[in-house]
Coordinates of C-alpha atoms in Angstrom, one line a residue:
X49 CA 0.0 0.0 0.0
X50 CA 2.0 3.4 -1.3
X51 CA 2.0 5.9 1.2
X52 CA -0.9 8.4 0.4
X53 CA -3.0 5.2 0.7
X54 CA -1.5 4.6 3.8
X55 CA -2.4 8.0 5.6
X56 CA -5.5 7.8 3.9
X57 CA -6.3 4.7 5.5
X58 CA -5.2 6.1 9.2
X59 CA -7.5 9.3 8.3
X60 CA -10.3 6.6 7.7
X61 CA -9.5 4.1 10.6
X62 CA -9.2 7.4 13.0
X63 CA -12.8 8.5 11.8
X64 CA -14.2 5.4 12.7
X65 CA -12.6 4.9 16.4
X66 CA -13.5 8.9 16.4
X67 CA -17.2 7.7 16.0
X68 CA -17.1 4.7 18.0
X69 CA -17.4 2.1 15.2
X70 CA -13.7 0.5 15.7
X71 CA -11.4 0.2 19.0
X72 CA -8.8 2.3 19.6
X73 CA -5.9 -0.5 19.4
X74 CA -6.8 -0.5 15.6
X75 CA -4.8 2.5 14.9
X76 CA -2.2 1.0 17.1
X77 CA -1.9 -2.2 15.2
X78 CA -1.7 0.1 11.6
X79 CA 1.5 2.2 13.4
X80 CA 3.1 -1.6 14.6
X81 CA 2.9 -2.7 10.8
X82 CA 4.4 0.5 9.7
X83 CA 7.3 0.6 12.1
X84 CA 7.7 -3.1 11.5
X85 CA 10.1 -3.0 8.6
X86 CA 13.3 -4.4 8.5
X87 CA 14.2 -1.5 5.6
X88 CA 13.9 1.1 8.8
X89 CA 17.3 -0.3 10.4
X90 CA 19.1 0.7 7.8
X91 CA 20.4 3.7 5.8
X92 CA 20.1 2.2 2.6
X93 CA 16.6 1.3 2.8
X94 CA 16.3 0.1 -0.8
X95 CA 18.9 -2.7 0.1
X96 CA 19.5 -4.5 3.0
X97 CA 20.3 -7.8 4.4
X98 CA 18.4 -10.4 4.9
X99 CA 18.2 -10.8 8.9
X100 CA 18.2 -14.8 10.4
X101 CA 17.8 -14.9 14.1
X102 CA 18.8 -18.2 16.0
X103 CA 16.2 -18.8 18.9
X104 CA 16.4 -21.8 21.5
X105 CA 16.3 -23.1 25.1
X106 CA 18.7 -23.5 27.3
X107 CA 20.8 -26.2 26.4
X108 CA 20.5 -27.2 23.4
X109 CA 23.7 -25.5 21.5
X110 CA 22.0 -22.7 19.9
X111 CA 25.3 -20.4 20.0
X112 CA 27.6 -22.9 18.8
X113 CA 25.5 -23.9 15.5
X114 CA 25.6 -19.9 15.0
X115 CA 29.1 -20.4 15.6
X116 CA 29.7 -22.9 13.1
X117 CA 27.2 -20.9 10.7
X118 CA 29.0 -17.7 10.8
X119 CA 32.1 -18.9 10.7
X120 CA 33.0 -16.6 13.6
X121 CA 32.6 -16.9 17.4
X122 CA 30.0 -14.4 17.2
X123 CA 28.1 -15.9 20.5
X124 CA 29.9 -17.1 23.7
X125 CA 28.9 -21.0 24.6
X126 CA 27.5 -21.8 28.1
X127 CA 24.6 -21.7 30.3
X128 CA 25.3 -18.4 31.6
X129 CA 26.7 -16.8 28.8
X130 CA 25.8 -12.5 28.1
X131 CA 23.2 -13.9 25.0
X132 CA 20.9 -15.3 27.8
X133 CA 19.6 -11.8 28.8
X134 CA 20.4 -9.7 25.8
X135 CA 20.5 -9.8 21.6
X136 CA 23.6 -9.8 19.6
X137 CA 23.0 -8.8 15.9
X138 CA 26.1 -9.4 13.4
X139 CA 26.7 -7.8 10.2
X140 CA 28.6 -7.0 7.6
X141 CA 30.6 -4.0 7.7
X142 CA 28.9 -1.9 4.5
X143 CA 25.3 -1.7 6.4
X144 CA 25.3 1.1 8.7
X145 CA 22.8 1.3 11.4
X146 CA 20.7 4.1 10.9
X147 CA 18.7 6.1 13.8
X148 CA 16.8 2.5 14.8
X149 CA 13.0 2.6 16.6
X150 CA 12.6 4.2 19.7
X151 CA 10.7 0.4 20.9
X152 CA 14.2 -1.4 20.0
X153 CA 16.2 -2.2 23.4
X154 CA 19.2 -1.0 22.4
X155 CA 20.8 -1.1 25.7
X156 CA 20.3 -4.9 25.7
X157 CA 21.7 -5.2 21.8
X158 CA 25.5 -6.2 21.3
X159 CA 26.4 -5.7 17.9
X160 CA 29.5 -6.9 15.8
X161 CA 30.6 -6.8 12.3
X162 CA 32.4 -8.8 9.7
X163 CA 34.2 -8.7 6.3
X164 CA 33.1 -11.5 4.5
X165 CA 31.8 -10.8 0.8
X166 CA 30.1 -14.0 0.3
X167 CA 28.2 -13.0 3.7
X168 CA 27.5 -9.6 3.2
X169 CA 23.5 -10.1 2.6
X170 CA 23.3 -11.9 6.0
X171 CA 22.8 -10.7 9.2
X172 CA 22.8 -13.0 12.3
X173 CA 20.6 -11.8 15.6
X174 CA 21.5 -14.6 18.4
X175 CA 18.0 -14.0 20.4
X176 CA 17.6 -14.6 24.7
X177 CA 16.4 -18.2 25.7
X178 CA 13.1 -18.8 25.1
X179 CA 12.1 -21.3 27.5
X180 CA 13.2 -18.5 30.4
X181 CA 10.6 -17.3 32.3
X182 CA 12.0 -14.0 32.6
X183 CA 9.4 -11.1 30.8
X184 CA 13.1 -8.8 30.3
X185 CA 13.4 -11.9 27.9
X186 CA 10.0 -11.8 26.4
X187 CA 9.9 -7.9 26.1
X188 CA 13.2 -8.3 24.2
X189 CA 12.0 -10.9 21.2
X190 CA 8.7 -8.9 20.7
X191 CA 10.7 -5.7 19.7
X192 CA 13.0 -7.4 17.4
X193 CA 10.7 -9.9 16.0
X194 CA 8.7 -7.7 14.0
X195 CA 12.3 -6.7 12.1
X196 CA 13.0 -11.1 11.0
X197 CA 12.6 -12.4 8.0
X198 CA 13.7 -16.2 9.2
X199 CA 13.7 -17.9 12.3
X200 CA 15.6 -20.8 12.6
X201 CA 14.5 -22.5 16.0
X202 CA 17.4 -25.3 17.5
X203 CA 15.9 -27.9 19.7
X204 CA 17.5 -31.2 21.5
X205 CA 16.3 -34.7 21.9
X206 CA 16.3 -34.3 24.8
X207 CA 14.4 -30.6 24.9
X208 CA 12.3 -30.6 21.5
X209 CA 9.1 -31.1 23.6
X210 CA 9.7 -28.0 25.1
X211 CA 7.3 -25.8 23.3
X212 CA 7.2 -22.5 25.0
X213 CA 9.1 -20.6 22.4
X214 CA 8.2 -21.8 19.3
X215 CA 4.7 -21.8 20.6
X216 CA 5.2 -18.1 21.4
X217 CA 6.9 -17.0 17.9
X218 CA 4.3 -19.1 16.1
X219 CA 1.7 -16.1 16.5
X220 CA 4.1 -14.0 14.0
X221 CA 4.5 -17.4 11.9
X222 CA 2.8 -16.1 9.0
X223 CA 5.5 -13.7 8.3
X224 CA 8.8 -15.6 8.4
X225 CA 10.0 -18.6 6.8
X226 CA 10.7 -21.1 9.4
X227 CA 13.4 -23.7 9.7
X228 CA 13.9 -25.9 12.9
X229 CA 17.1 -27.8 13.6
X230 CA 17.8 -30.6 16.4
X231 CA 20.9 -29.7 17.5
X232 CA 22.8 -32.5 19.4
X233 CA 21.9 -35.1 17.1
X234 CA 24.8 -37.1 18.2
X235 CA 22.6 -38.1 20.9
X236 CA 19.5 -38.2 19.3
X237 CA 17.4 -41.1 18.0
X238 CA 15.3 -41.3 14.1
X239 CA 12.3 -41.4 15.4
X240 CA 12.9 -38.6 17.3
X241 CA 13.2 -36.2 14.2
X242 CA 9.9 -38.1 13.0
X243 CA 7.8 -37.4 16.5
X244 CA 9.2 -33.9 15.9
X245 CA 7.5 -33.1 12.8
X246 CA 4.7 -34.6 13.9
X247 CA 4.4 -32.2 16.9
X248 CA 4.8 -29.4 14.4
X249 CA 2.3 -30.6 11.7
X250 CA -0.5 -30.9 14.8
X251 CA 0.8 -27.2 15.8
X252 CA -0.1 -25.6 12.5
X253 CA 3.3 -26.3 10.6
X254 CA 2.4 -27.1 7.1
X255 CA 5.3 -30.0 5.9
X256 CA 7.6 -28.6 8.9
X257 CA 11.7 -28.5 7.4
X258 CA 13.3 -30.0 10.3
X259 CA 17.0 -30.3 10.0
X260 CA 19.8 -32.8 12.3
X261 CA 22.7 -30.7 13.6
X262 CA 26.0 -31.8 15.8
X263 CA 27.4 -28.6 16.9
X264 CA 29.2 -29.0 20.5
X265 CA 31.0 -26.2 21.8
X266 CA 34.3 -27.4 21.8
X267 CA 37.0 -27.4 24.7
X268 CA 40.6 -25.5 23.4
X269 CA 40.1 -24.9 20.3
X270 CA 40.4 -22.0 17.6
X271 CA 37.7 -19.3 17.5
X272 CA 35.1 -20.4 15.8
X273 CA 35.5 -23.8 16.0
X274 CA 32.7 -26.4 17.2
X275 CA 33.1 -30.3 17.6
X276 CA 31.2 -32.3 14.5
X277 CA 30.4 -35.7 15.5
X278 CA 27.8 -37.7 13.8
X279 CA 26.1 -37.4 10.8
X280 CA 24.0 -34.0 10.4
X281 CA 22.4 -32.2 7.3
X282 CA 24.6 -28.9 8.3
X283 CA 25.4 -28.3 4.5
X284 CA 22.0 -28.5 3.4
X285 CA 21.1 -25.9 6.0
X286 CA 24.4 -23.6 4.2
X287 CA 24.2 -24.2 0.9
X288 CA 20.5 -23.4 1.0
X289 CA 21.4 -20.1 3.0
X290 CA 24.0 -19.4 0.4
X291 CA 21.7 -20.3 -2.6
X292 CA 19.1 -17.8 -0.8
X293 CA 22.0 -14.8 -0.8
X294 CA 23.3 -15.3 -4.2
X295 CA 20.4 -16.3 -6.5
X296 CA 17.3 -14.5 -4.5
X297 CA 19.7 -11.8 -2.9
X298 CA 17.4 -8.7 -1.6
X299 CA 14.7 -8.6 -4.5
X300 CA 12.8 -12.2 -3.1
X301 CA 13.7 -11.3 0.2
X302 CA 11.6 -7.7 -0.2
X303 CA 9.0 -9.4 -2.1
X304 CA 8.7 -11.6 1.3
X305 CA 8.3 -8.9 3.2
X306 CA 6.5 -7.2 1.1
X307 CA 3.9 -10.1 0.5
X308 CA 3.8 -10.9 5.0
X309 CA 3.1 -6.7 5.4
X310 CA 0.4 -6.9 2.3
X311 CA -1.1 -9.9 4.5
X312 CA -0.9 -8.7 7.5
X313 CA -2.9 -5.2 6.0
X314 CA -5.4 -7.8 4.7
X315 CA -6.1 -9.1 7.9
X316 CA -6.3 -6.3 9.6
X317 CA -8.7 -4.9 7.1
X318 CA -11.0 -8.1 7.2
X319 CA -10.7 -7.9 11.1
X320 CA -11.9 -4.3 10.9
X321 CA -14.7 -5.6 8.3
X322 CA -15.5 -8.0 11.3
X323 CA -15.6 -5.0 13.6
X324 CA -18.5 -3.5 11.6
X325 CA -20.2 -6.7 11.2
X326 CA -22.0 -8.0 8.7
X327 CA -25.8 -6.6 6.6
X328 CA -27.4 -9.6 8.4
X329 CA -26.1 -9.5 11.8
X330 CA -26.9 -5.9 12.0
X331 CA -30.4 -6.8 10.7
X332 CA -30.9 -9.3 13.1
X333 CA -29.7 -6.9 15.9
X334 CA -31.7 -4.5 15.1
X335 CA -34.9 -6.6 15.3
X336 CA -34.2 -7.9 18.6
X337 CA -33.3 -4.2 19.3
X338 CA -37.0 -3.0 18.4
X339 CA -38.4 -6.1 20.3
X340 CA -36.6 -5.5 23.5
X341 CA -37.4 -1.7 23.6
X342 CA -41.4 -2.5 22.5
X343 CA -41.1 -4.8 25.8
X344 CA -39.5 -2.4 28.1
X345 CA -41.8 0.9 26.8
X346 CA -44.8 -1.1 27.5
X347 CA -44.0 -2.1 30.9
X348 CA -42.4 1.5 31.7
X349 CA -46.3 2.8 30.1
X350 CA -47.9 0.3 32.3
X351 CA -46.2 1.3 35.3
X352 CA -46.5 5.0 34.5
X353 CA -50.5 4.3 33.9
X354 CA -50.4 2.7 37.7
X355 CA -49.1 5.9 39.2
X356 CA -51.3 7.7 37.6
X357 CA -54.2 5.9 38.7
X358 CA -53.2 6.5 42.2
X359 CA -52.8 10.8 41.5
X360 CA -56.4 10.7 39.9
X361 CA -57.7 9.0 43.1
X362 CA -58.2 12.1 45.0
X363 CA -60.2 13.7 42.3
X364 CA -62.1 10.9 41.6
X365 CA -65.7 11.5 40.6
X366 CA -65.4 15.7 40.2
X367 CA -67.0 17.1 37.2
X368 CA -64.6 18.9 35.5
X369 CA -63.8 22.9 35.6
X370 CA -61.0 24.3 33.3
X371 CA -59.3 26.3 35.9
X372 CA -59.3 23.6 38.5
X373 CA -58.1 21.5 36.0
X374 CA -55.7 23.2 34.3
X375 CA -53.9 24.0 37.9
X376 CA -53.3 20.4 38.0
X377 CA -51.6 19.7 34.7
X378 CA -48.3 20.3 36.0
X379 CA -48.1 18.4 39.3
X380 CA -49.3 15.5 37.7
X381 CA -46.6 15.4 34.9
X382 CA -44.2 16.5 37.4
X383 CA -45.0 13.6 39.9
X384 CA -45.1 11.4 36.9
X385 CA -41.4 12.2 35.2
X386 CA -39.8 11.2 38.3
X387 CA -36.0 9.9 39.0
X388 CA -37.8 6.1 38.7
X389 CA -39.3 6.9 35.6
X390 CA -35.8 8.3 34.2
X391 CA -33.9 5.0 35.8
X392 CA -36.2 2.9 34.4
X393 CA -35.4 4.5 30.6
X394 CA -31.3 4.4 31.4
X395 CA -31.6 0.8 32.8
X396 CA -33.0 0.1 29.4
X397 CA -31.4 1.9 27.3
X398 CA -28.0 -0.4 29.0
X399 CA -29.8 -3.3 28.2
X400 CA -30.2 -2.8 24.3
X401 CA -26.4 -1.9 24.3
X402 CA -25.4 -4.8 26.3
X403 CA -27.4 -7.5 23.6
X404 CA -25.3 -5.2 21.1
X405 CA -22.1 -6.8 23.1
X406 CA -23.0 -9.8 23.6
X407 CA -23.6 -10.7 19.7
X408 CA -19.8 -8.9 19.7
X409 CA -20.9 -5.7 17.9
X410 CA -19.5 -2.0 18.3
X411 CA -21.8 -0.6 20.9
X412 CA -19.9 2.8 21.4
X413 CA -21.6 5.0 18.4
X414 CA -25.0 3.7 20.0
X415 CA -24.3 4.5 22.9
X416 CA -23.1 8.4 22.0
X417 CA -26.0 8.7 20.2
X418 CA -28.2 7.7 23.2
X419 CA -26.1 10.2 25.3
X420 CA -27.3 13.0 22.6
X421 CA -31.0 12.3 22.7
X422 CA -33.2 15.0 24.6
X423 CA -33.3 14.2 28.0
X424 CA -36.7 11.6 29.1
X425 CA -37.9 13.9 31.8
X426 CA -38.3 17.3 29.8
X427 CA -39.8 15.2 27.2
X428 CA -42.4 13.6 29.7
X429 CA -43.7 16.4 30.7
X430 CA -43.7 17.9 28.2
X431 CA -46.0 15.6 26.0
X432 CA -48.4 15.1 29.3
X433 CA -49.2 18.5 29.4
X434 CA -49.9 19.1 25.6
X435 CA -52.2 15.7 25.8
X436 CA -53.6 17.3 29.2
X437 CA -54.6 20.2 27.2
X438 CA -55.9 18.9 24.1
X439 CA -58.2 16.4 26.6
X440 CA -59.3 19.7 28.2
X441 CA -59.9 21.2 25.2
X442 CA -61.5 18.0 23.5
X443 CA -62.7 16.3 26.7
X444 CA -64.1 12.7 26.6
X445 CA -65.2 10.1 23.9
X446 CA -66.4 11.8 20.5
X447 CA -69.8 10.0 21.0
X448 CA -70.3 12.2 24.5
X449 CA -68.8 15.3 23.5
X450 CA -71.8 14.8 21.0
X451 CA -74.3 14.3 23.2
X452 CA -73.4 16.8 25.8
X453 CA -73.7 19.4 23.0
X454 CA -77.3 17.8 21.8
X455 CA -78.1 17.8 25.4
X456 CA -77.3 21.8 26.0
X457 CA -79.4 22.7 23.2
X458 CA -82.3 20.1 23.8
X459 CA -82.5 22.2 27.8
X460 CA -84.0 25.0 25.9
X461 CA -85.1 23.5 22.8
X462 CA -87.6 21.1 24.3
X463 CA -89.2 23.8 27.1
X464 CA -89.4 26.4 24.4
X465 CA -91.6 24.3 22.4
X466 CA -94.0 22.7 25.3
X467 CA -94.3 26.2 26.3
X468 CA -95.1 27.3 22.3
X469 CA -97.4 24.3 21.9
X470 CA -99.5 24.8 25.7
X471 CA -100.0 28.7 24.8
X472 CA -101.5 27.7 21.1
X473 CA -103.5 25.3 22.7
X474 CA -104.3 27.8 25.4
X475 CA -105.5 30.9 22.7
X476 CA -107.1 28.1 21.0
X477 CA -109.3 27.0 23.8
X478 CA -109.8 30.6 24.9
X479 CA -111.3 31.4 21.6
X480 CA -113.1 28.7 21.1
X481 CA -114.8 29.6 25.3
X482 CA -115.5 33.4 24.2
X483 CA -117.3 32.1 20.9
X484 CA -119.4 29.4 22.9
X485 CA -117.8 26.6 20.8
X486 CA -115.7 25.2 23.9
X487 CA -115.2 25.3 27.7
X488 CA -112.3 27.4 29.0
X489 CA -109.0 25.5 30.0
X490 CA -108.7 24.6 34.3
X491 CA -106.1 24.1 37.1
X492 CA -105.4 20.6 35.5
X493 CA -104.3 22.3 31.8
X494 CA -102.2 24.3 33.7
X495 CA -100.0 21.4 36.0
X496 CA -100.1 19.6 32.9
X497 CA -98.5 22.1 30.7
X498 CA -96.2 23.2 33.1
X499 CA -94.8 19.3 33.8
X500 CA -94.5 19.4 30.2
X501 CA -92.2 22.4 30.1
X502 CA -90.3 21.3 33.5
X503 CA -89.8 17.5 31.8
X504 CA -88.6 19.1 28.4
X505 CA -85.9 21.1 30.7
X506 CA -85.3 18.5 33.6
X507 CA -84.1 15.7 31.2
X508 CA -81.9 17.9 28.6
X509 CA -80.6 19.0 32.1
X510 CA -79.6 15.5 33.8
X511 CA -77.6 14.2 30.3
X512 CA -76.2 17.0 30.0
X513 CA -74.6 16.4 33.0
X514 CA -74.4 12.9 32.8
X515 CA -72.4 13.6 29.6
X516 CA -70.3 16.0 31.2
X517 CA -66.5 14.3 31.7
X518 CA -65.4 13.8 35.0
X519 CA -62.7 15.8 36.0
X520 CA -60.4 12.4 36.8
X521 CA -61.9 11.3 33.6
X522 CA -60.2 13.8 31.7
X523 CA -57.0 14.1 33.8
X524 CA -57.0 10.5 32.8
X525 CA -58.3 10.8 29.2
X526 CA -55.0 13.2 28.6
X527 CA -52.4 11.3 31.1
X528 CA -53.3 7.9 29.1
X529 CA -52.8 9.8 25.6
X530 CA -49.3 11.6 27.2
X531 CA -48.0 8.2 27.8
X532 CA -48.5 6.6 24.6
X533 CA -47.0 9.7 23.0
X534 CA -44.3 9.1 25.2
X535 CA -43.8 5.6 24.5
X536 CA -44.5 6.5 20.6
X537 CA -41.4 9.3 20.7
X538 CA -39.3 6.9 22.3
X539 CA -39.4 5.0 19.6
X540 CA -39.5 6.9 16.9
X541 CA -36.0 8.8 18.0
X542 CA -34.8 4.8 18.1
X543 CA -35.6 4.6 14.6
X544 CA -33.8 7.5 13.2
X545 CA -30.9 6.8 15.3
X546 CA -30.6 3.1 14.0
X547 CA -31.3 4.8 10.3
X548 CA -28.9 7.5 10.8
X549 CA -25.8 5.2 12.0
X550 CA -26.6 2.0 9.7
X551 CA -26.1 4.8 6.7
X552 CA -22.9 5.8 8.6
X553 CA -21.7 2.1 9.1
X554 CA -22.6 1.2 5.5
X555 CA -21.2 3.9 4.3
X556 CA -18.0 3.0 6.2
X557 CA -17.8 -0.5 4.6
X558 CA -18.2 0.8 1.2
X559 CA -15.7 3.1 1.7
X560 CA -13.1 0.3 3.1
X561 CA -14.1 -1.9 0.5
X562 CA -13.6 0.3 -2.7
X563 CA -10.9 2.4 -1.2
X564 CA -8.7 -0.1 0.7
X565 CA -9.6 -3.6 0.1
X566 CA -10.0 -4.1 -3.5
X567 CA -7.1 -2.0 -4.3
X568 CA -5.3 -4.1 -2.0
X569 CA -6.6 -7.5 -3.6
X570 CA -5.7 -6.4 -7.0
X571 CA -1.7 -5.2 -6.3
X572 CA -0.3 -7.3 -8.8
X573 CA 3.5 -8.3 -8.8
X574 CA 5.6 -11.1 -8.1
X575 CA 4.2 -13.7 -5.9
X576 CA 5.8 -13.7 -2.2
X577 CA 7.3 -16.7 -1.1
X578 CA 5.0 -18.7 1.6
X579 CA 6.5 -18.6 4.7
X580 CA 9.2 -21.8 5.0
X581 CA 9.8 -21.6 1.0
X582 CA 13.6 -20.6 1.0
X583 CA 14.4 -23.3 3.6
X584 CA 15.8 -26.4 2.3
X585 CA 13.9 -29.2 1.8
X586 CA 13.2 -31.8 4.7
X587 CA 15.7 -34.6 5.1
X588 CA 13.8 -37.9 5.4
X589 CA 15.0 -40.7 7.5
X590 CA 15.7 -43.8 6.1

């Protein structure tokens, strides 16, 4: 990935920890693969050396085979020797440190240099014992591994079922080619080597190399000499090294590490893809999202309609009078919003971010956007009183507010016309008396017509006020319709916020995909060598 790629992939990866969407660590794994080139120990960063660390247990003769392979004594033999708690690193003269990594321990790095022109592309790092239990040891391997192309890892028969190290260096395996060599083999046995590779195949180890060495420190002579006794494939393991320097030189040794870095940026992409999940995870999540909150709105509504059964107690049964009413609009919704009512929304609200966790899903930009909705309480009250004043001004059922108003005009509709049809029938009869045609009306005309007039006003009168809402009733009528508003705007600010950051997220992905990861898939070149292709191949026992 060229460099303007590069920072354009920090910008993106710091937008998306920025809104929650990937962990922090991201950005710190993207800064350990860019500072975790071999090319930055060196001035001359368009050629370098290829770097081969020895690591080992205690024991087994790992300094002496690097002995015998350098043709130097670059590493002192023994137990206790300096290379147990620090890292020598020999080269050839021509390659010039340059200002190395601040994370490199340089105060526990000897370094030496050599002349030798057929070993000028080589450089040997003699690493601490892995099977210590020291973390001075461990912190020391981590900050040079990154820098290897090849590990070559020396066991004994009588320590290769130590597994520690390898076990430990087998995280980075990917990224160096690997050769192991039983050291000792003077005392080892063939179906040793065979167990061996075994081990390693069940480890991970694709067709493990696994070569026999019999380097012994040995006792007065010249520098650089080691004791051979037994048979040992020690020539295979140099000519192969030499093959690697001469023929593949630095071009197939960049292409290695350009191919492990290209790999490692794929996997780091694909775990950031992982980060952001998948279309139908999120789907999924988002239904049992909706289901959840449905579940917990209806039992905060429920218990919200509980206490407000018990505040419309006391007025229970009152006919209803605007300004009496209105006075009590805002103790109500006050007494209703209360610090229960806001922990029962938070408690929920941390139980749809922690089913986000558990199905291993970024819950941070949820739960920012959750910190930015309005707060519950305002919101409350405020949609209690609006309902409160729209059941004042629209009180009861349509079908009474209907038949109150019938009832108010049928109070003066129905007397008016007993009266009108008692005084034509009166002038009537009164004619009719003066003319001789008739007798005049009496008392019981008169009771009769004026029980007609009271009935037509005395039963507009009681529905009227039958179909007058209770004042409870319409306290209740506009704390019912509050709550469900409520419960509705609870949901519908859900809904835009899942809309709003699924169109972020997807966006995101798109972005990663046709920015980073196909441009990244389609880098053409030469092929990289699989880690373990420059080593020689196995020896098989006979």
């Amino acid at each position: 990935m060229k460099h303007d790629e590069q920072q354009a992939l920090r910008a993106w990866i710091k937008q998306g920890i920025e809104q929650g969407w990937l962990a922090a660590e991201t950005l710190q794994q993207l800064d350990r693969q860019e500072r975790q080139q071999a090319e930055d120990l060196f001035r001359d960063r368009s050629h370098r050396p290829l770097l081969v660390a020895l690591f080992g247990g205690t024991g087994v003769g790992k300094s002496s085979l690097l002995n015998r392979l350098a043709r130097a004594e670059i590493a002192r033999t023994g137990l206790q020797r300096p290379t147990s708690q620090e890292v020598s690193l020999y080269l050839h003269r021509d390659f010039q440190l340059d200002l190395l990594p601040p994370q490199l321990p340089m105060a526990q790095t000897r370094i030496a240099y050599h002349d030798e022109k057929d070993r000028r592309l080589l450089a040997w790092i003699d690493m601490p014992d892995m099977d210590s239990t020291a973390l001075a040891n461990r912190q020391l391997v981590e900050a040079w591994l990154p820098y290897i192309d090849w590990i070559i890892y020396v066991v004994s028969p009588e320590r290769y079922h130590d597994d520690l190290g390898w076990r430990f260096l087998q995280q980075r395996g990917q990224r160096h080619a690997w050769i192991f060599v039983m050291n000792q083999w003077d005392q080892g046995r063939p179906e040793q080597m065979q167990d061996f590779r075994q081990r390693l195949a069940r480890e991970g180890f694709s067709d493990p190399v696994v070569l026999r060495s019999s380097c012994l420190a040995s006792q007065g002579q010249g520098q650089g000499q080691v004791q051979n006794q037994g048979e040992d494939d020690f020539d295979q393991l140099e000519r192969r090294i030499n093959q690697a320097i001469q023929e593949h030189s630095l071009e197939l040794l960049q292409q290695l590490g350009q191919g492990a870095r290209r790999q490692e940026q794929r996997q780091l992409l694909r775990q950031i893809g992982r980060q952001l999940g998948d279309d139908n995870r999120w789907q999924q999540a988002r239904r049992e999202w909706f289901e959840q909150l449905d579940q917990g709105l209806d039992a905060i509504a429920l218990e919200l309609r509980a206490s407000a059964q018990r505040q419309l107690a006391e007025v229970a049964g009152e006919r209803s009078a605007e300004a009496g009413l209105a006075a009590r609009f805002e103790p109500l919704s006050q007494a209703l919003a209360s610090p229960r009512t806001l922990d029962q929304v938070s408690g929920l609200q941390l139980q749809l971010l922690n089913g986000l966790a558990s199905k291993d899903l970024p819950q941070p930009p949820f739960a920012q956007a959750l910190e930015q909705l309005p707060p519950a309480a305002p919101l409350l009250r405020r949609l209690l009183n609006e309902q409160l004043d729209q059941a004042l001004l629209k009180p009861g059922h349509w079908l009474q507010r209907r038949l109150h108003a019938l009832s108010r005009q049928l109070e003066w509709l129905l007397p008016l016309a007993a009266s009108g049809w008692a005084i034509q029938h009166a002038l009537v009869q009164y004619y009719l008396g003066t003319r001789e045609q008739g007798d005049f009306l009496g008392l019981d005309f008169t009771i009769h017509s004026l029980l007609l007039i009271g009935l037509g006003w005395l039963i507009p009168r009681l529905l009227r006020q039958r179909s007058q809402p209770s004042a409870s009733g319409i306290l209740q009528q506009g704390l019912k319709r509050g709550i469900a508003a409520f419960s509705a705007a609870q949901r519908a600010q859900q809904e835009d916020l899942w809309q709003r950051l699924d169109e972020q997220r997807q966006g995101l992905q798109e972005e990663l995909e046709e920015r980073f990861q196909q441009p990244l898939q389609q880098q053409t070149g030469p092929k990289a060598p699989e880690a373990g292709a420059l080593t020689p191949e196995p020896v098989r026992e006979g």
